[in-house]
Structures are given as structure tokens and as C-alpha cells.
Short mmCIF file of C-alpha atoms and ligand atoms in Angstrom, two decimals:
data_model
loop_
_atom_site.label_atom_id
_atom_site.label_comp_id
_atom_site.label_asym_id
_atom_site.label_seq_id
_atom_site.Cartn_x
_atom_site.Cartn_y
_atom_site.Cartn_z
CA UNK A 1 14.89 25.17 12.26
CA UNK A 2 17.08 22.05 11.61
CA UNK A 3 17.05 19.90 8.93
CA UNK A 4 15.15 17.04 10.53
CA UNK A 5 12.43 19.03 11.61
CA UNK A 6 11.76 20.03 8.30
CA UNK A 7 11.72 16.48 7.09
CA UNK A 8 9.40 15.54 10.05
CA UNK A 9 7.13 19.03 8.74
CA UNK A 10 7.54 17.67 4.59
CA UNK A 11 6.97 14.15 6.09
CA UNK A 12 3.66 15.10 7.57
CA UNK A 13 2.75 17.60 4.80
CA UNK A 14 2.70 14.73 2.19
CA UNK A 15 1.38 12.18 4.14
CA UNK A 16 -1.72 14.25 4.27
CA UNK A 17 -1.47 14.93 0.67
CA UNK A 18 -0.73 11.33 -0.18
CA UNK A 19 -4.17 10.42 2.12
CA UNK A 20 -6.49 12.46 0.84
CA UNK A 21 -4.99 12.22 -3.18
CA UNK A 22 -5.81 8.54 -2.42
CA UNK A 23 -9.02 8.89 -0.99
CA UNK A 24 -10.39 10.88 -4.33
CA UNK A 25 -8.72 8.48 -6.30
CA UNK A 26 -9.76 5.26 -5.22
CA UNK A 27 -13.60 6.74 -3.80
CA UNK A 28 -13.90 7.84 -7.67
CA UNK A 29 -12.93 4.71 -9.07
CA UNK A 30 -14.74 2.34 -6.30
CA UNK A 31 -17.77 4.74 -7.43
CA UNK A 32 -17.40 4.41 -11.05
CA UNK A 33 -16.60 0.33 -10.97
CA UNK A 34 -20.04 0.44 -8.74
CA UNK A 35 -22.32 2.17 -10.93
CA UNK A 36 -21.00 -0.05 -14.24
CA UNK A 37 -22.08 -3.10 -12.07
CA UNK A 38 -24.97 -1.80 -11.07
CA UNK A 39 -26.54 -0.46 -14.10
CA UNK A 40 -29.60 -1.77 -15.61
CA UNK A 41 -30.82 -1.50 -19.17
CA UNK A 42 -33.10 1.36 -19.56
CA UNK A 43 -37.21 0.42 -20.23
CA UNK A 44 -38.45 3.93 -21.39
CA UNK A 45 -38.20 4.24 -25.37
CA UNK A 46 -36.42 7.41 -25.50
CA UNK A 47 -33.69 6.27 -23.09
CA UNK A 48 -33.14 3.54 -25.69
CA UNK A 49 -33.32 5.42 -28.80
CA UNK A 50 -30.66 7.87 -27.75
CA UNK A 51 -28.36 4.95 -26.91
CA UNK A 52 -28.56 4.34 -23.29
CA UNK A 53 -27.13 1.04 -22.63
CA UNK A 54 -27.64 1.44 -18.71
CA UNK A 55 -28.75 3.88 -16.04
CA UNK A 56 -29.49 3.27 -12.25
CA UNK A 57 -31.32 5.73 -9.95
CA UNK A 58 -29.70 6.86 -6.71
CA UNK A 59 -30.64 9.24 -4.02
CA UNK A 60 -27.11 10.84 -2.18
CA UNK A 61 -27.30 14.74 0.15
CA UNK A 62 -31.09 15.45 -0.26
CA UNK A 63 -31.12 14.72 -4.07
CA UNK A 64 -31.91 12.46 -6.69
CA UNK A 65 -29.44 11.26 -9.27
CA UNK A 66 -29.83 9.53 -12.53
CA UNK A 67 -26.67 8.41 -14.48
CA UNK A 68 -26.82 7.13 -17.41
CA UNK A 69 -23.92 5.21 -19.44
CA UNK A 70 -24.19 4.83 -23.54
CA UNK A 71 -23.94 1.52 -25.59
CA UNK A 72 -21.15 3.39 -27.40
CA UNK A 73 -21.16 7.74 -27.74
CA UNK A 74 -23.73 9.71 -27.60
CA UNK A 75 -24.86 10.68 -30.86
CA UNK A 76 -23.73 14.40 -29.95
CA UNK A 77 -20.74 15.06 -27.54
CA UNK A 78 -21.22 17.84 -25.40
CA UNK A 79 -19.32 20.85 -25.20
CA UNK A 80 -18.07 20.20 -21.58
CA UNK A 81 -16.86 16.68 -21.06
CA UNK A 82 -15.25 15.71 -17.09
CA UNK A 83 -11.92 13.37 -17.03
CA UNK A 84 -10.99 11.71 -14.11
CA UNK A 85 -6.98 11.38 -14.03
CA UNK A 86 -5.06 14.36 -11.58
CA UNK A 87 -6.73 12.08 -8.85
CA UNK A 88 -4.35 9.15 -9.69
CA UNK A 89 -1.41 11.60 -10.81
CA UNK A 90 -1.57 13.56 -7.71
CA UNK A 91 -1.27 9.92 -5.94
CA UNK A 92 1.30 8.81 -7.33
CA UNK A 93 3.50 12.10 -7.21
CA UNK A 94 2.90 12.96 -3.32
CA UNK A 95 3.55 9.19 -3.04
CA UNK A 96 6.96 9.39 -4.68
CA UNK A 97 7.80 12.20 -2.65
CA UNK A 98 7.22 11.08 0.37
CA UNK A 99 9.12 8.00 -0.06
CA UNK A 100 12.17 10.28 -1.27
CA UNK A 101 11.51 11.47 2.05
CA UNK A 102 11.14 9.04 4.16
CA UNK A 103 12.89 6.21 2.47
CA UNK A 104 15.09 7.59 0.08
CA UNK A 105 16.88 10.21 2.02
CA UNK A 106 17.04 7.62 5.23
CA UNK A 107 17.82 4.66 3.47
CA UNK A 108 20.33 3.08 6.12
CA UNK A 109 17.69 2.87 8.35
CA UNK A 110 14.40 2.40 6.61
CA UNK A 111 15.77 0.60 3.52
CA UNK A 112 18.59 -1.91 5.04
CA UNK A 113 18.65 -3.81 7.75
CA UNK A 114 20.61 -6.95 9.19
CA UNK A 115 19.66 -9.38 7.38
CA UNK A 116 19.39 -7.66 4.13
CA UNK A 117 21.77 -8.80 0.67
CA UNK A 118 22.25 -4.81 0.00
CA UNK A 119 23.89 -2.81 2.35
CA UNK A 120 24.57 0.45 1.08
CA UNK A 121 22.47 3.25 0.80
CA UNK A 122 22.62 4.19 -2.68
CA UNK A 123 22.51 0.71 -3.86
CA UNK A 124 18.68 0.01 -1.95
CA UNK A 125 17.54 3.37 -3.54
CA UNK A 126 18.58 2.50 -7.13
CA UNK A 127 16.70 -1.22 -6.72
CA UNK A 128 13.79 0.87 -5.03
CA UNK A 129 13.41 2.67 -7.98
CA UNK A 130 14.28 -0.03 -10.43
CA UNK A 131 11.60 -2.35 -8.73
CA UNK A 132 8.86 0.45 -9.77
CA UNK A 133 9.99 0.93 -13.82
CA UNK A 134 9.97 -3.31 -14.04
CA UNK A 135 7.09 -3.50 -12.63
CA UNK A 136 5.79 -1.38 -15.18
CA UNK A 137 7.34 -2.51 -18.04
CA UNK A 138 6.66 -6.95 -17.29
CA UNK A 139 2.50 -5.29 -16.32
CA UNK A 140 2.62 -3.81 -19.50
CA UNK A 141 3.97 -6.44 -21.60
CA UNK A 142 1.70 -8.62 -20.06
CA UNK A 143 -1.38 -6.94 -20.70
CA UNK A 144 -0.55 -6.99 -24.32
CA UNK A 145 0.59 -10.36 -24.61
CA UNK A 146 -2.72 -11.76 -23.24
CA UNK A 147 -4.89 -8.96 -24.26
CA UNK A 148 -7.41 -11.34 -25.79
CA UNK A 149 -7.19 -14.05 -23.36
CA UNK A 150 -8.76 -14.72 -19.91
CA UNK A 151 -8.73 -12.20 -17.42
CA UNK A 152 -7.90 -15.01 -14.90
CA UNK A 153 -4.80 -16.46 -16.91
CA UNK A 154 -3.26 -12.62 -16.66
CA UNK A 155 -4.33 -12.77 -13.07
CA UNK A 156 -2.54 -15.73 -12.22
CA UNK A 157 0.29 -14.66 -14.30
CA UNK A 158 0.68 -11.51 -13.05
CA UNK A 159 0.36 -12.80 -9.12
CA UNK A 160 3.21 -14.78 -9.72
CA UNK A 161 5.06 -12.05 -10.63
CA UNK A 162 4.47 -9.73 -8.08
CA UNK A 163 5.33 -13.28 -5.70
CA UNK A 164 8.61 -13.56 -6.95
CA UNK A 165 9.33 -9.97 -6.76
CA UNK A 166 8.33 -9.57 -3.00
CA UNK A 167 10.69 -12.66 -2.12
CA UNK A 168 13.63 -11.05 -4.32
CA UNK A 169 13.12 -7.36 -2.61
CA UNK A 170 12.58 -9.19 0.83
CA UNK A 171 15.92 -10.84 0.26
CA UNK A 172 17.83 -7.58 -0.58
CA UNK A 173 15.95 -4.87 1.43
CA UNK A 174 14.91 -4.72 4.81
CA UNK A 175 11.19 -6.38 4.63
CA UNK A 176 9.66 -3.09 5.87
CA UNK A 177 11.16 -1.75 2.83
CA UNK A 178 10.18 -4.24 0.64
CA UNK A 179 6.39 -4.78 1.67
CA UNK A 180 6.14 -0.73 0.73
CA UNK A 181 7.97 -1.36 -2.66
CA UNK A 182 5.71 -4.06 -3.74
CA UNK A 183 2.62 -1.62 -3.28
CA UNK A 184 4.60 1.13 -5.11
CA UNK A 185 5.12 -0.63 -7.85
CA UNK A 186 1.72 -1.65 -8.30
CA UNK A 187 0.73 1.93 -7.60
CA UNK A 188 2.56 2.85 -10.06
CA UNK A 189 1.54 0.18 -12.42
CA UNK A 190 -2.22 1.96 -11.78
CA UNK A 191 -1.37 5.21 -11.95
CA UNK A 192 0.79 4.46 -15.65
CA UNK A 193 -2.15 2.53 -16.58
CA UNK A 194 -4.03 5.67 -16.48
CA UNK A 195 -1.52 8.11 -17.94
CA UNK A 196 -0.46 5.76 -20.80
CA UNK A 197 -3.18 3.90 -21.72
CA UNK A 198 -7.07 4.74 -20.40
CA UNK A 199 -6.63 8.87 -20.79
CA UNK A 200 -4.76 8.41 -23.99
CA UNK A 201 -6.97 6.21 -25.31
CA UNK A 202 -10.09 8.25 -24.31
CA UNK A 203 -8.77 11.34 -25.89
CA UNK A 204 -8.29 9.73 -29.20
CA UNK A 205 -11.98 8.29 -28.82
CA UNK A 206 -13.33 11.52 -28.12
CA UNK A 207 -11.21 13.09 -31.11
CA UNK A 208 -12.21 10.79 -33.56
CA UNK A 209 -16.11 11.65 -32.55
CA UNK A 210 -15.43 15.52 -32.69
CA UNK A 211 -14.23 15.03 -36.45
CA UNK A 212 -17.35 13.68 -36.99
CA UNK A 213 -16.22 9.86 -36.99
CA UNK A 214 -16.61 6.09 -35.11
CA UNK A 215 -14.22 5.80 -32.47
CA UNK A 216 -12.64 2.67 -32.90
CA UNK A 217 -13.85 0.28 -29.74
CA UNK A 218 -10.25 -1.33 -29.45
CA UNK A 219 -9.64 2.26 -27.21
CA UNK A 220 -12.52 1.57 -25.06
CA UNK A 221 -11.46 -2.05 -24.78
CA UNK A 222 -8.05 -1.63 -23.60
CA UNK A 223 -9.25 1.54 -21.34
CA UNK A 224 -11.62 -1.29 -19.37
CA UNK A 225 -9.03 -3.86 -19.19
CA UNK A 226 -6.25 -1.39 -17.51
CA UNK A 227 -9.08 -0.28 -15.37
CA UNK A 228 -10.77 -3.72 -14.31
CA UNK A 229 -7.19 -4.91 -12.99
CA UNK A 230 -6.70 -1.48 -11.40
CA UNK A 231 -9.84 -2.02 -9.40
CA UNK A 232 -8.10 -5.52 -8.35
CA UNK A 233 -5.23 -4.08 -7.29
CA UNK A 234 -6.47 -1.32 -4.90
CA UNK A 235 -6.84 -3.09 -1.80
CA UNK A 236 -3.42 -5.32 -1.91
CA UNK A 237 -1.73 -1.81 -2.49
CA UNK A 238 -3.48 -0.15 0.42
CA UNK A 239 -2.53 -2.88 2.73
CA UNK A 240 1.27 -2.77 1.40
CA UNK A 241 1.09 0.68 2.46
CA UNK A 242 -0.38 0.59 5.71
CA UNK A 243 2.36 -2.69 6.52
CA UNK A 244 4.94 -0.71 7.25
CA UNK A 245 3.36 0.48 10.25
CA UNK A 246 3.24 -3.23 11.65
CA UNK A 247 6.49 -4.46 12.40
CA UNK A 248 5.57 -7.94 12.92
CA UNK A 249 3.93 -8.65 9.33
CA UNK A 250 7.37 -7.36 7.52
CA UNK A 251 10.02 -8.75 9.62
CA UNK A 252 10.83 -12.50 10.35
CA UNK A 253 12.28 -15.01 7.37
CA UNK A 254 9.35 -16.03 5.73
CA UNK A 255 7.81 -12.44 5.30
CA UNK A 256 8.26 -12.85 1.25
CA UNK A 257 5.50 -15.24 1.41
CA UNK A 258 3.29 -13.76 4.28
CA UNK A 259 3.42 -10.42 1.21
CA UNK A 260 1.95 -13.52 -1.28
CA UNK A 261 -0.77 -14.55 1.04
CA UNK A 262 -2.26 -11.46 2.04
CA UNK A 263 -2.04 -10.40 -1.18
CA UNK A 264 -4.03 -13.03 -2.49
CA UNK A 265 -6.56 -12.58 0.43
CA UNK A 266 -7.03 -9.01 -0.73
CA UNK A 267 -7.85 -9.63 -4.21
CA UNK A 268 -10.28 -12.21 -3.04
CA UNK A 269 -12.09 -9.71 -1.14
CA UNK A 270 -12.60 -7.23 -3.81
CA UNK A 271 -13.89 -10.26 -6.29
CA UNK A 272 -16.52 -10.78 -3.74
CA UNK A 273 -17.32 -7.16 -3.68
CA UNK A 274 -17.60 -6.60 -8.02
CA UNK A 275 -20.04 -9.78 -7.67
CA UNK A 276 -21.78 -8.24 -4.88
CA UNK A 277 -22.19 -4.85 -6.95
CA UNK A 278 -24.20 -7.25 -9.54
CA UNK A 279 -26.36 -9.20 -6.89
CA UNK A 280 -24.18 -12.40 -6.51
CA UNK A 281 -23.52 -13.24 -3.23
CA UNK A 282 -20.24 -15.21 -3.36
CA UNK A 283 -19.11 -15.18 0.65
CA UNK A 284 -16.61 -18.03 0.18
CA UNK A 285 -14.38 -15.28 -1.43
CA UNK A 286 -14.38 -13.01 1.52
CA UNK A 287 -14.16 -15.95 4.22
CA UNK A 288 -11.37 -17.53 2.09
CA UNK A 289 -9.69 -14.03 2.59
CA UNK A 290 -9.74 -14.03 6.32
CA UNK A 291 -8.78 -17.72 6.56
CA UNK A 292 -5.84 -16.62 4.98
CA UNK A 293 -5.27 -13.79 6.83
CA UNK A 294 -6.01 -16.09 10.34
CA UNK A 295 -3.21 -18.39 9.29
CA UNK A 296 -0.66 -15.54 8.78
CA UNK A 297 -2.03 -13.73 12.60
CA UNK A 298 -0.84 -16.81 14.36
CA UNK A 299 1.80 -17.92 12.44
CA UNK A 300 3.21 -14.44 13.74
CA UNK A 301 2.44 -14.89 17.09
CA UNK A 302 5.81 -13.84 18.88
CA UNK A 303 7.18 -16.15 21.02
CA UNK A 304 8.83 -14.88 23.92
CA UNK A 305 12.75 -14.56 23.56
CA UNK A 306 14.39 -17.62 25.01
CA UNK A 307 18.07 -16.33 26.80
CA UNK A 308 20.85 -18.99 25.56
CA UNK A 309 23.13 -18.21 28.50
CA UNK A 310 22.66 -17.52 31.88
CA UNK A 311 22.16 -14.00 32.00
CA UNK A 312 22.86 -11.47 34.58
CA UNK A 313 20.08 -11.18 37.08
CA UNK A 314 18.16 -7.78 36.49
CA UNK A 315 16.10 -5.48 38.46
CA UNK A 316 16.57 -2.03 38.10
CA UNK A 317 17.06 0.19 35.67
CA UNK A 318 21.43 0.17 36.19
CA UNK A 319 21.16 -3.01 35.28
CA UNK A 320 19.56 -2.37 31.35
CA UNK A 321 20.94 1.50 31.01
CA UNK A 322 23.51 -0.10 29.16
CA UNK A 323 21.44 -2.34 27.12
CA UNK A 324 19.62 0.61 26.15
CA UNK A 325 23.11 3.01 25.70
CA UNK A 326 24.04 0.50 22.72
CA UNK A 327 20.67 -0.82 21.35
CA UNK A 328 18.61 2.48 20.92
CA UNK A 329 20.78 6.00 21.46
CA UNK A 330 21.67 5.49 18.04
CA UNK A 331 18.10 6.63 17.09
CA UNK A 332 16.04 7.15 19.93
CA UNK A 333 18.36 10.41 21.47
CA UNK A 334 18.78 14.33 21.31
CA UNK A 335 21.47 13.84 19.02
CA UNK A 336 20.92 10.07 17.17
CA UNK A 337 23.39 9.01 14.98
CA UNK A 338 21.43 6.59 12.89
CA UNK A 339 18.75 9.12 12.05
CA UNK A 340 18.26 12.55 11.29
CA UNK A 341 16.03 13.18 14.45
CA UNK A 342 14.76 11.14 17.47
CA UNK A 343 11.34 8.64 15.28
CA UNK A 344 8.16 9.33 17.46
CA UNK A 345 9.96 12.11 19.36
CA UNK A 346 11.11 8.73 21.67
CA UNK A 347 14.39 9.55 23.38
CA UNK A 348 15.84 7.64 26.29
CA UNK A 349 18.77 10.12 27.19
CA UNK A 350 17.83 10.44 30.73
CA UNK A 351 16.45 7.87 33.56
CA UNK A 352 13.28 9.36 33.39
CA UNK A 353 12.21 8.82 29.59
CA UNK A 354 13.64 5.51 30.14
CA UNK A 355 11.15 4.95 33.48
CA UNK A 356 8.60 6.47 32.04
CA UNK A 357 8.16 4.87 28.46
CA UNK A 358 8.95 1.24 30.35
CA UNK A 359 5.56 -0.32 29.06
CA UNK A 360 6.38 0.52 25.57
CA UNK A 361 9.94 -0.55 26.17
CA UNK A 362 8.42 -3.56 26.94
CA UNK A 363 5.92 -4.20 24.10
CA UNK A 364 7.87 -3.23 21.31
CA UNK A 365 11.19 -5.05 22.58
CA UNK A 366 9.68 -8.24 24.44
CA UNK A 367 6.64 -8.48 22.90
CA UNK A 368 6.66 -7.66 19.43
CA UNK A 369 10.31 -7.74 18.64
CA UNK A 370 9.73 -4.77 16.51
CA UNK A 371 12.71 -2.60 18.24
CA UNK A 372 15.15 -1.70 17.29
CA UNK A 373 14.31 -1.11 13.95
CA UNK A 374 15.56 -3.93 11.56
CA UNK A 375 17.73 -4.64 14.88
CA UNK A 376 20.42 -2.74 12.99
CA UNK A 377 22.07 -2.53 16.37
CA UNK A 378 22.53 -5.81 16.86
CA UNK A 379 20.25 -6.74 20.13
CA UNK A 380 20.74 -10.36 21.35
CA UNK A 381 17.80 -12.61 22.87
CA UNK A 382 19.59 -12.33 25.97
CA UNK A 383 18.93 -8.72 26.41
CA UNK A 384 15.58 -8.63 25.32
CA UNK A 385 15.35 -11.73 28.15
CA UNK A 386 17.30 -9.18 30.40
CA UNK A 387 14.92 -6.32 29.46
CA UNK A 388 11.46 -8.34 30.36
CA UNK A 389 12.52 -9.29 33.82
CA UNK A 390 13.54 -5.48 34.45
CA UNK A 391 9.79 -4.63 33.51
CA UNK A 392 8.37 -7.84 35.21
CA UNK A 393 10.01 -7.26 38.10
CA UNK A 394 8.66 -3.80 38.30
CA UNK A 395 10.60 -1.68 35.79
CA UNK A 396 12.24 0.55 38.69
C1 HEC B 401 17.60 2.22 13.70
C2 HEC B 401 16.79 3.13 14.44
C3 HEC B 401 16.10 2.63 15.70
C4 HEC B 401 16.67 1.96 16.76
C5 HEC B 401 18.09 1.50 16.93
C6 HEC B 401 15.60 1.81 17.72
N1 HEC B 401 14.44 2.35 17.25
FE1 HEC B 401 12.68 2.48 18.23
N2 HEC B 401 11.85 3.42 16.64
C7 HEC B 401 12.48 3.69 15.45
C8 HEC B 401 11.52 4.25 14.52
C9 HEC B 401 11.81 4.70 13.11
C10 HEC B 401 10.28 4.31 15.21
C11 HEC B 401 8.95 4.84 14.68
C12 HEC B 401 8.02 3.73 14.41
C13 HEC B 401 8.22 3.14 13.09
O1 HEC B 401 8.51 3.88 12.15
O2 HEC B 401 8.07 1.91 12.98
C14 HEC B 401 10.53 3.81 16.54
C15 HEC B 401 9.56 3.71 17.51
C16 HEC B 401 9.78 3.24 18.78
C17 HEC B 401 8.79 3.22 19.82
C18 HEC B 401 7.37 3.74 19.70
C19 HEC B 401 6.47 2.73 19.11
C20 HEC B 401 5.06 3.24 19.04
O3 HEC B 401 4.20 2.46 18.64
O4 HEC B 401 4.82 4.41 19.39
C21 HEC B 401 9.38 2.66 20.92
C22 HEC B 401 8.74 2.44 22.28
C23 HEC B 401 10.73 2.34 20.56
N3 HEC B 401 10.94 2.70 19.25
C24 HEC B 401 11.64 1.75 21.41
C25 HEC B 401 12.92 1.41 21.08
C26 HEC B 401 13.85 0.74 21.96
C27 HEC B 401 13.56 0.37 23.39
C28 HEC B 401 15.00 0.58 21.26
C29 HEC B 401 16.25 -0.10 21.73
C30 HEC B 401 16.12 -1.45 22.19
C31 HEC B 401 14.80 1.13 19.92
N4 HEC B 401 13.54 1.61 19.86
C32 HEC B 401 15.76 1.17 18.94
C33 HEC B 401 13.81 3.51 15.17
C34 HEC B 401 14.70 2.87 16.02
#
């Protein structure tokens, strides 16, 4: 077994991890942010008298359920007590993993690419990693510089922030790159939110009740603020992770502030859903959301590649081979040079991969524009010209 096929084998591994990690992580928290909002103050005198604050009644797999949530404690902890945190550790650690994998050990390809300020290898992992620790520390400042002012002033503040540092990593990294950074710092922002501040401060509340004492509410208060802006910041995450699969939304010169738009559109979209959770129906939230994300759809529309010179007329497949030779062996091949193995298992070593992947030639090259990757080959606009008539004119 060679080395790339065991990255392809860890690559896969801790995808799946990552996935399902996720899934438990943010399925718990959308339940728990749910249930707060949906909780109503109890009406039977017992209920109240032991300190209920809320309770709902559900029915989920052939059973009833009846949470309840207290004002405070209740008066007596119980023995056994759950905690909700490997979810978001386990996230965050087969998420750092596989980017070591996938973008830290292939940097030159996944990290860099023409356009990009920093060319070397070692120099995009170090601001990869950098971009995650600042993150964390300007969040965290943040929080406690405005801890007693309006959620939406923090909000605002903090967009800006993670604005300006999508248009600085666009600028430096390849944008595929930097869309994926942006969500990893935020992820990590979360998943720090939880080991630093909610767990810590729930262990101290449940200490001080053990010994017999009040805990002091400042815990509990800081624990909801982490967690209320960690509920915001699911959804613009997810989608910073799933960008990466989508050349078009990454790459062009503007993508900096495509990142700020949809961004924005996602946090709208959860707002409506916390008011929904509570019974207010607030669809200009939503709709505002997809406006957005309209306007970014067609400003990416690709336009088909206009050839500057006259280029060579092209019919069959001698004429492209060497189009293809210098714009994609270097990754798509039995031996690539670029990469440590063939992406997709695509290869177009012989006439026949070539003839036979010709539609997907076409899209990705033509259409899309998303080959090659970062065009860190160089392709012109003549040659993709060059490479459309070949498949208009029957790709033989
Ligand atoms: C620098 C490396 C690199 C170069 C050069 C490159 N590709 Fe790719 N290609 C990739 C990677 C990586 C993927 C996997 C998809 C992804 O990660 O975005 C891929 C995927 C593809 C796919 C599959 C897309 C899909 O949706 O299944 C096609 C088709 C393709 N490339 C065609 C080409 C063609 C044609 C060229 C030359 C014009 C080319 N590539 C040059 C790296 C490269």
C-alpha cells in the first residue's frame, strides 16, 4: 500500500468521523436550544414548588417524554448528572485531523493557488493555523468586553470581524482554502466556547451545590451567552464546510465578499428559526436569506470563456491531447506530480479516459471553470475556448 492510498483510506475514515461527530453535536444542541424555546411555565402546584421554571410534553419512538428545566437547581442534585461536551470535542479533533490531512499535508495544491499573496507551503499552513487561535482569542475578548451589552452590538461586531478576516485569508490563500478556514475558526471558536467556558463553568455550579451552597448565576449567565452565539454560528460554519465542494462560490475576485453575504444569509435563517421555536413567525428573515443567496447564484453565473486570439481550429482529440498533457497530468495521472495520487481516481493518461470522461471535461473546464484546481497550471481562455469546440463538435 502506498502512501496516498492511505491518505485517501485516513481521508475517508475521518470524514465519516467528522460527519457523524457533527451530527451529535449540532442535533444535541439544535434539540436543547428547541426545548428552552419551547418550554412553558408549569400549572400543577408541585411542579412549581420544586422549582420548575418550564417543562413541555413531547411524544418521540412510541413514548412520551416530559422534560422539565429548573428556575435555578434543584433543591437536591442527583447522584447521576449527563454533560454534553465529547460531542463538540470529538468535532473539533476529527475536524483538525482531517484538515492536516487534506489541507495541511497537500498544501501546494489545496492551500495556494495563482492568485494567492502566499506561495509556499509551510507559510499557508502556519496562517491556517494562526487564523484558528485569533479567531479565538478577538471571540473571546469580545464576549467579555460586551458581556453586558446587546447581543446584537456583539453580533454586528463580531460579523465584521469574521468579514475582514475572509477578505484577508481570500487574499493570501487560495479561496477554497480560505472559505474552509473561516468555518474552522468559528468551529473552533464553538467548540473552545464549550471547553473553556460553558463545561467549566457548569462544573463549578454544580460544585458549589454539592458543598451545600448557591451557585453563583454569573456561571449560568456566561454558559448561555457562549451557547446562544454558538447556536448562531452553526449554519454559516456548515455551509463554509460544505463550500469547498463548489468551486464556483470560492473562486473568482470578489469571493471575500460572496463568504460575507452568505454568511449573513445563514444567520438570518437560524434567527427565523429561534423565533419560530417560540411561536413568532418572522418569514422576512428567511426570505431575506435567499434574496441574498439569489443575488450571489447569478452573480456567479459563468460566462463562457471568450478566446482573445484566433485559435487553432479543433476537432479531435490530437488537437487538445496537448492541452490536456500540460493543464491536468500534473494531478489527474498514474503518477501526478502535483498530488500525492490521481483526486476522484480521474486520470487522463490514455485516449480513452480522455474520450470517455469528455462531458465532465467539458463541465468542469467550459462550464464551471472549476478545473484545474486553482488553475495552478496556468490554463488560458483560449484553451478552454479550444476545449468546448472539441466537445461541441463531437468530442471524438
Ligand atoms: C492541481 C491539481 C489539479 C489539476 C491541475 C486539475 N485537477 Fe481536476 N481535480 C482536482 C481535484 C483535487 C479534484 C477533486 C474535486 C475537488 O476536490 O474539488 C478534481 C476533480 C476533477 C474532475 C471531477 C469533478 C467531479 O465533480 O467529479 C474532473 C472532471 C476534473 N478534475 C478535470 C480536470 C481537467 C480536465 C483538468 C485539466 C484541464 C484538471 N482537472 C486539472 C485537481 C486538479
Amino acid at each position: 500500500m502506498d502512501a496516498s492510498y492511505l491518505i485517501e483510506c485516513a481521508s475517508l475514515l475521518l470524514r465519516w468521523m467528522h460527519v457523524i461527530f457533527a451530527i451529535a453535536w449540532v442535533g444535541s444542541s439544535f434539540y436543547f436550544i428547541w426545548l428552552d424555546n419551547s418550554l412553558k411555565p408549569p400549572v400543577d402546584p408541585a411542579l412549581i414548588e420544586k422549582g420548575v421554571g418550564g417543562e413541555l410534553w413531547a411524544v418521540h419512538g412510541g413514548g412520551f417524554y416530559n422534560p422539565q428545566k429548573y428556575l435555578l437547581a434543584p433543591k437536591k442534585l442527583p447522584d447521576e448528572l449527563h454533560w454534553f461536551k465529547w460531542e463538540s470535542y470529538s468535532t473539533w479533533l476529527s475536524g483538525f485531523f482531517l484538515m492536516g490531512v487534506l489541507y495541511y499535508s497537500q498544501a501546494a495544491v489545496y492551500m495556494i493557488d495563482a492568485g494567492s499573496v502566499i506561495q509556499t507551503p509551510g507559510a499557508a499552513v502556519m496562517t491556517g493555523i494562526a487564523t484558528l487561535v485569533i479567531g479565538w482569542l478577538v471571540y473571546d475578548g469580545l464576549c467579555r468586553l460586551l458581556f453586558n451589552r446587546s447581543p446584537l452590538l456583539f453580533g454586528a461586531i463580531y460579523y465584521g470581524f469574521v468579514v475582514i478576516v475572509g477578505l484577508v485569508l481570500c487574499h493570501l490563500l487560495s479561496g477554497r482554502a480560505a472559505f474552509l478556514h473561516v468555518g474552522a475558526m468559528i468551529a473552533t471558536t464553538m467548540s473552545a466556547n464549550v471547553f473553556f467556558w460553558i463545561i467549566p463553568g457548569q462544573k463549578k455550579m454544580v460544585a458549589a451545590m454539592r458543598a451545600g451552597q448557591t451557585p453563583e448565576p454569573i456561571h449560568g449567565k456566561r454558559g448561555k451567552q457562549r451557547s446562544v452565539h454558538n447556536n448562531y454560528l452553526v449554519l454559516p460554519v456548515i455551509f463554509c464546510m460544505l463550500s469547498n465542494h463548489y468551486a464556483f462560490i470560492y473562486s473568482g475576485p470578489q469571493a471575500g465578499l460572496t463568504l460575507a453575504v452568505i454568511l449573513l444569509a445563514a444567520a438570518l435563517t437560524r434567527h427565523f428559526f429561534n423565533l419560530r421555536h417560540k411561536g413568532i413567525y418572522k418569514w422576512q428573515y428567511p426570505a431575506a436569506g435567499l434574496v441574498l443567496l439569489m443575488i450571489v447564484f447569478v452573480a456567479h453565473a459563468p460566462s463562457a470563456p471568450q478566446a482573445a486570439a484566433q485559435v487553432p481550429h479543433t476537432t479531435t482529440l490530437g488537437d487538445i491531447r496537448p492541452i490536456i498533457t500540460n493543464r491536468c497530468l500534473a494531478c489527474h495521472s498514474e503518477k501526478p506530480t502535483k498530488m500525492p495520487a490521481a483526486p476522484n481516481g480521474i486520470k487522463f493518461d490514455t485516449d480513452e479516459a480522455v474520450l470517455a470522461n469528455a462531458p465532465k471535461i467539458y463541465q468542469q473546464v467550459v462550464q464551471m471553470r472549476a478545473m484545474p484546481l486553482g488553475n495552478l497550471t496556468g490554463m488560458t481562455d483560449d484553451e478552454r475556448v479550444q476545449i468546448g469546440r472539441w466537445f461541441k463538435d463531437g468530442a471524438k
